[in-house]
XYZ file of C-alpha atoms in Angstrom:
294
model
C 75.523 111.133 25.741
C 74.157 108.571 28.174
C 77.575 107.026 28.776
C 79.059 110.432 29.685
C 76.330 111.009 32.267
C 76.851 107.599 33.795
C 80.585 108.168 34.188
C 79.939 111.516 35.835
C 77.497 110.032 38.365
C 79.812 107.134 39.114
C 82.802 109.464 39.551
C 80.815 111.765 41.847
C 79.625 108.791 43.881
C 83.182 107.464 44.233
C 84.485 110.878 45.334
C 81.744 111.266 47.946
C 82.283 107.724 49.178
C 86.042 108.272 49.512
C 85.484 111.578 51.338
C 83.049 109.892 53.718
C 85.473 107.051 54.382
C 88.309 109.499 55.013
C 86.092 111.544 57.363
C 84.999 108.446 59.250
C 88.585 107.228 59.625
C 89.679 110.685 60.822
C 86.826 110.847 63.359
C 87.524 107.317 64.535
C 91.195 108.070 64.964
C 90.557 111.447 66.596
C 87.484 110.891 68.749
C 86.310 107.323 68.462
C 88.533 105.883 71.264
C 88.371 108.768 73.748
C 84.980 107.725 75.019
C 86.454 104.486 76.336
C 89.454 106.038 78.084
C 89.970 108.422 81.034
C 92.949 110.719 81.502
C 94.905 110.740 84.795
C 97.975 112.610 86.019
C 100.908 111.172 87.976
C 103.753 113.274 89.459
C 107.048 111.406 89.813
C 109.881 112.710 92.017
C 112.375 110.110 90.725
C 113.965 109.720 87.323
C 111.744 108.249 84.581
C 114.674 106.953 82.537
C 113.564 103.840 80.631
C 109.955 105.045 80.461
C 108.709 106.215 77.046
C 105.564 107.638 75.528
C 103.056 104.869 74.723
C 104.585 102.755 77.525
C 102.101 100.376 79.071
C 100.024 101.112 82.180
C 99.173 97.951 84.097
C 96.828 97.277 86.968
C 98.036 94.280 88.993
C 99.835 93.045 85.851
C 96.869 93.558 83.487
C 97.390 96.182 80.779
C 94.764 98.908 81.166
C 96.236 101.876 79.279
C 99.275 103.747 78.026
C 101.462 106.728 78.891
C 100.183 109.589 76.739
C 102.687 112.367 77.622
C 105.809 112.913 79.719
C 106.941 116.421 80.691
C 108.386 118.371 83.564
C 105.911 119.763 86.059
C 105.645 123.487 85.231
C 104.964 124.244 88.896
C 107.825 122.108 90.279
C 110.877 121.358 88.134
C 111.895 118.521 90.501
C 108.897 116.448 89.377
C 107.980 114.748 86.111
C 104.328 115.005 85.103
C 102.923 111.917 83.372
C 99.577 111.898 81.588
C 98.042 108.419 81.527
C 95.222 107.198 79.296
C 93.421 104.406 81.176
C 90.428 102.350 80.103
C 87.121 103.274 81.648
C 85.973 100.782 84.267
C 89.471 100.311 85.670
C 89.104 100.480 89.492
C 91.267 103.580 90.057
C 90.496 104.662 93.642
C 91.721 107.161 96.173
C 94.230 104.717 97.634
C 95.643 103.608 94.249
C 99.395 104.210 93.876
C 101.475 104.403 90.693
C 105.112 103.300 90.443
C 107.654 102.624 87.712
C 108.667 99.040 86.997
C 110.913 97.492 84.377
C 110.736 94.492 82.074
C 113.476 92.091 83.169
C 116.939 93.229 82.086
C 115.822 95.163 78.995
C 115.555 98.425 80.928
C 112.167 99.292 79.407
C 109.743 100.661 81.957
C 106.021 100.737 82.473
C 103.576 102.131 85.038
C 102.159 99.727 87.624
C 98.945 100.607 89.521
C 98.421 98.873 92.850
C 97.019 99.222 96.351
C 93.314 99.645 95.601
C 90.923 98.289 98.233
C 87.319 97.403 97.503
C 85.935 99.768 100.164
C 87.849 102.857 98.977
C 85.918 105.473 96.958
C 86.575 105.921 93.234
C 89.118 108.625 92.402
C 87.365 111.680 91.000
C 88.593 115.157 90.196
C 87.023 118.567 90.307
C 85.126 119.634 87.218
C 87.459 120.651 84.414
C 90.534 119.096 86.016
C 92.342 115.802 85.476
C 92.367 113.487 88.539
C 95.787 112.843 90.061
C 96.992 109.371 91.073
C 99.474 109.424 93.970
C 102.910 107.991 93.197
C 105.272 105.808 95.209
C 109.007 105.118 94.729
C 109.916 102.249 92.466
C 111.776 99.183 93.675
C 115.015 100.441 92.165
C 114.515 103.864 93.747
C 113.957 102.317 97.162
C 116.937 100.016 96.621
C 119.099 102.939 95.535
C 117.970 104.962 98.559
C 118.660 102.029 100.878
C 122.106 101.465 99.336
C 122.911 105.167 99.637
C 121.875 105.186 103.288
C 123.874 101.993 103.873
C 126.907 103.572 102.221
C 126.584 106.685 104.391
C 126.317 104.565 107.536
C 129.307 102.469 106.408
C 131.367 105.609 105.893
C 130.415 106.906 109.357
C 131.215 103.502 110.890
C 134.612 103.421 109.168
C 135.324 106.951 110.391
C 134.513 105.913 113.945
C 136.615 102.754 113.632
C 139.503 104.872 112.332
C 139.057 107.232 115.276
C 138.960 104.288 117.662
C 142.140 102.809 116.185
C 144.089 106.070 116.279
C 147.699 106.069 117.508
C 146.731 107.640 120.841
C 144.038 105.018 121.492
C 146.359 102.173 120.467
C 149.005 103.498 122.867
C 146.449 103.745 125.667
C 145.221 100.234 124.877
C 148.793 98.911 125.026
C 149.308 100.577 128.407
C 146.027 99.095 129.613
C 147.160 95.621 128.553
C 150.443 96.098 130.424
C 148.652 97.205 133.585
C 146.241 94.298 133.267
C 149.178 91.890 133.038
C 150.691 93.366 136.214
C 147.316 93.111 137.920
C 147.024 89.435 137.000
C 150.520 88.754 138.408
C 149.624 90.505 141.670
C 146.360 88.604 141.898
C 148.208 85.340 141.533
C 150.559 86.370 144.336
C 147.627 87.282 146.548
C 145.742 84.048 145.898
C 146.902 82.448 149.156
C 145.980 85.536 151.182
C 142.591 85.590 149.527
C 142.106 81.912 150.424
C 143.004 82.584 154.056
C 140.671 85.565 154.093
C 137.872 83.376 152.747
C 138.575 80.764 155.447
C 138.467 83.437 158.122
C 135.215 84.682 156.660
C 133.747 81.179 156.844
C 134.895 80.821 160.489
C 133.425 84.230 161.313
C 130.176 83.209 159.684
C 130.040 80.091 161.846
C 130.725 82.149 164.994
C 127.996 84.567 164.003
C 125.613 81.666 163.484
C 126.492 80.293 166.946
C 126.014 83.749 168.449
C 122.605 84.014 166.820
C 121.732 80.598 168.259
C 122.780 81.760 171.722
C 120.760 84.931 171.297
C 117.755 82.818 170.351
C 118.318 80.635 173.433
C 118.642 83.756 175.576
C 115.433 85.047 174.114
C 113.703 81.800 175.132
C 115.133 82.188 178.653
C 113.972 85.788 178.826
C 110.523 84.716 177.741
C 110.431 82.017 180.423
C 111.610 84.505 183.041
C 108.930 86.930 181.913
C 106.301 84.190 182.286
C 107.616 83.369 185.808
C 107.567 87.044 186.767
C 104.019 87.304 185.550
C 103.003 84.325 187.666
C 104.854 85.766 190.680
C 103.188 89.110 190.246
C 99.830 87.357 190.061
C 100.488 85.485 193.346
C 101.817 88.628 195.044
C 98.776 90.553 193.929
C 96.459 87.922 195.374
C 98.376 87.931 198.741
C 98.389 91.703 198.725
C 94.611 91.768 198.239
C 94.139 89.365 201.173
C 96.451 91.429 203.420
C 94.658 94.612 202.496
C 91.320 92.949 203.204
C 92.490 91.862 206.683
C 93.985 95.288 207.344
C 90.714 96.978 206.382
C 88.836 94.609 208.731
C 91.160 95.471 211.641
C 90.844 99.132 210.758
C 87.036 98.912 210.867
C 87.280 97.144 214.271
C 89.656 99.825 215.549
C 87.351 102.551 214.344
C 84.465 100.841 216.193
C 86.501 100.745 219.395
C 87.441 104.372 218.970
C 83.782 105.195 218.551
C 82.911 103.436 221.821
C 85.789 105.131 223.583
C 84.662 108.495 222.243
C 81.153 107.893 223.577
C 82.512 106.971 227.014
C 84.717 110.008 227.009
C 81.780 112.286 226.126
C 79.706 110.831 228.990
C 82.592 111.315 231.439
C 83.052 114.917 230.381
C 79.341 115.513 230.748
C 79.326 114.164 234.326
C 82.420 116.203 235.117
C 80.689 119.339 233.936
C 77.669 118.530 236.109
C 79.758 117.773 239.237
C 83.347 119.042 239.045
C 84.005 118.140 242.712
C 83.748 114.465 241.971
C 87.082 114.702 240.286
C 88.798 115.417 243.734
C 86.474 114.005 246.339
C 83.859 111.493 245.497
C 81.286 110.638 243.092
C 78.051 112.621 243.662
C 74.866 110.898 242.924
C 72.056 113.034 241.730
C 69.219 113.597 244.176
C 66.253 111.406 243.552
C 63.370 113.122 242.102
C 59.766 112.988 243.279
C 58.566 109.454 243.553
C 62.096 107.991 243.288
C 63.668 105.938 246.035
C 66.991 107.255 247.357
């Protein structure tokens, strides 16, 4: 009876221990790692061919997480929505950018995070939402875009070259070459005339230089004449002042004589008024007054 009880207790203990181990493993697999990881979203506008679920996520070459899901963006079918599981403590900031890169020539892709600066704030999302990391084109996407643009420009350049080398333009170019040849022949024929024209131009330049020299000499002569005229005018002005001074002196003397003459004339008229007969007969002396001798 005791052995049956012991087996029952041991069996029950083993069952409970196995159930606990299975529960712990399930919890560890389901929830144990989520506390150390943070979910992020990335929207890619380019093809994600070569990228798979569980592909690595690297930060400056260091593996920091994995790609959890890949699906089309339900709000924009032209984008692929990636869900990344990244270790907590990874410096994912507002200026961090995600791009697709590939391992050598194998064609397998992974997500590369880059561009974080130490002064940028940490990327955070609104409550209940997953933060979104901005994406940037991969090297192959940029190369493909550059090659496509180069091909378009090459096609346009070839079209323009074809238009330039059309039959009409080639005919016009041939005519231009023919006219240029005729022009060169005529220029060769006119070389001697051009030389003579240049010689005449040189001679004319010399004559003009001589004329300018003569004009300069004439200008010096005119200046000298002007100086002489100024001196002459100065001398004439001085003589004129002396003549005017003498004339004014004679005029003052004449005016003095006229004044004396006027006085004499007034006295004569006064005597004539007092004794008009003296004009025809003789000069009448006034009678002496009392006490005067005759």
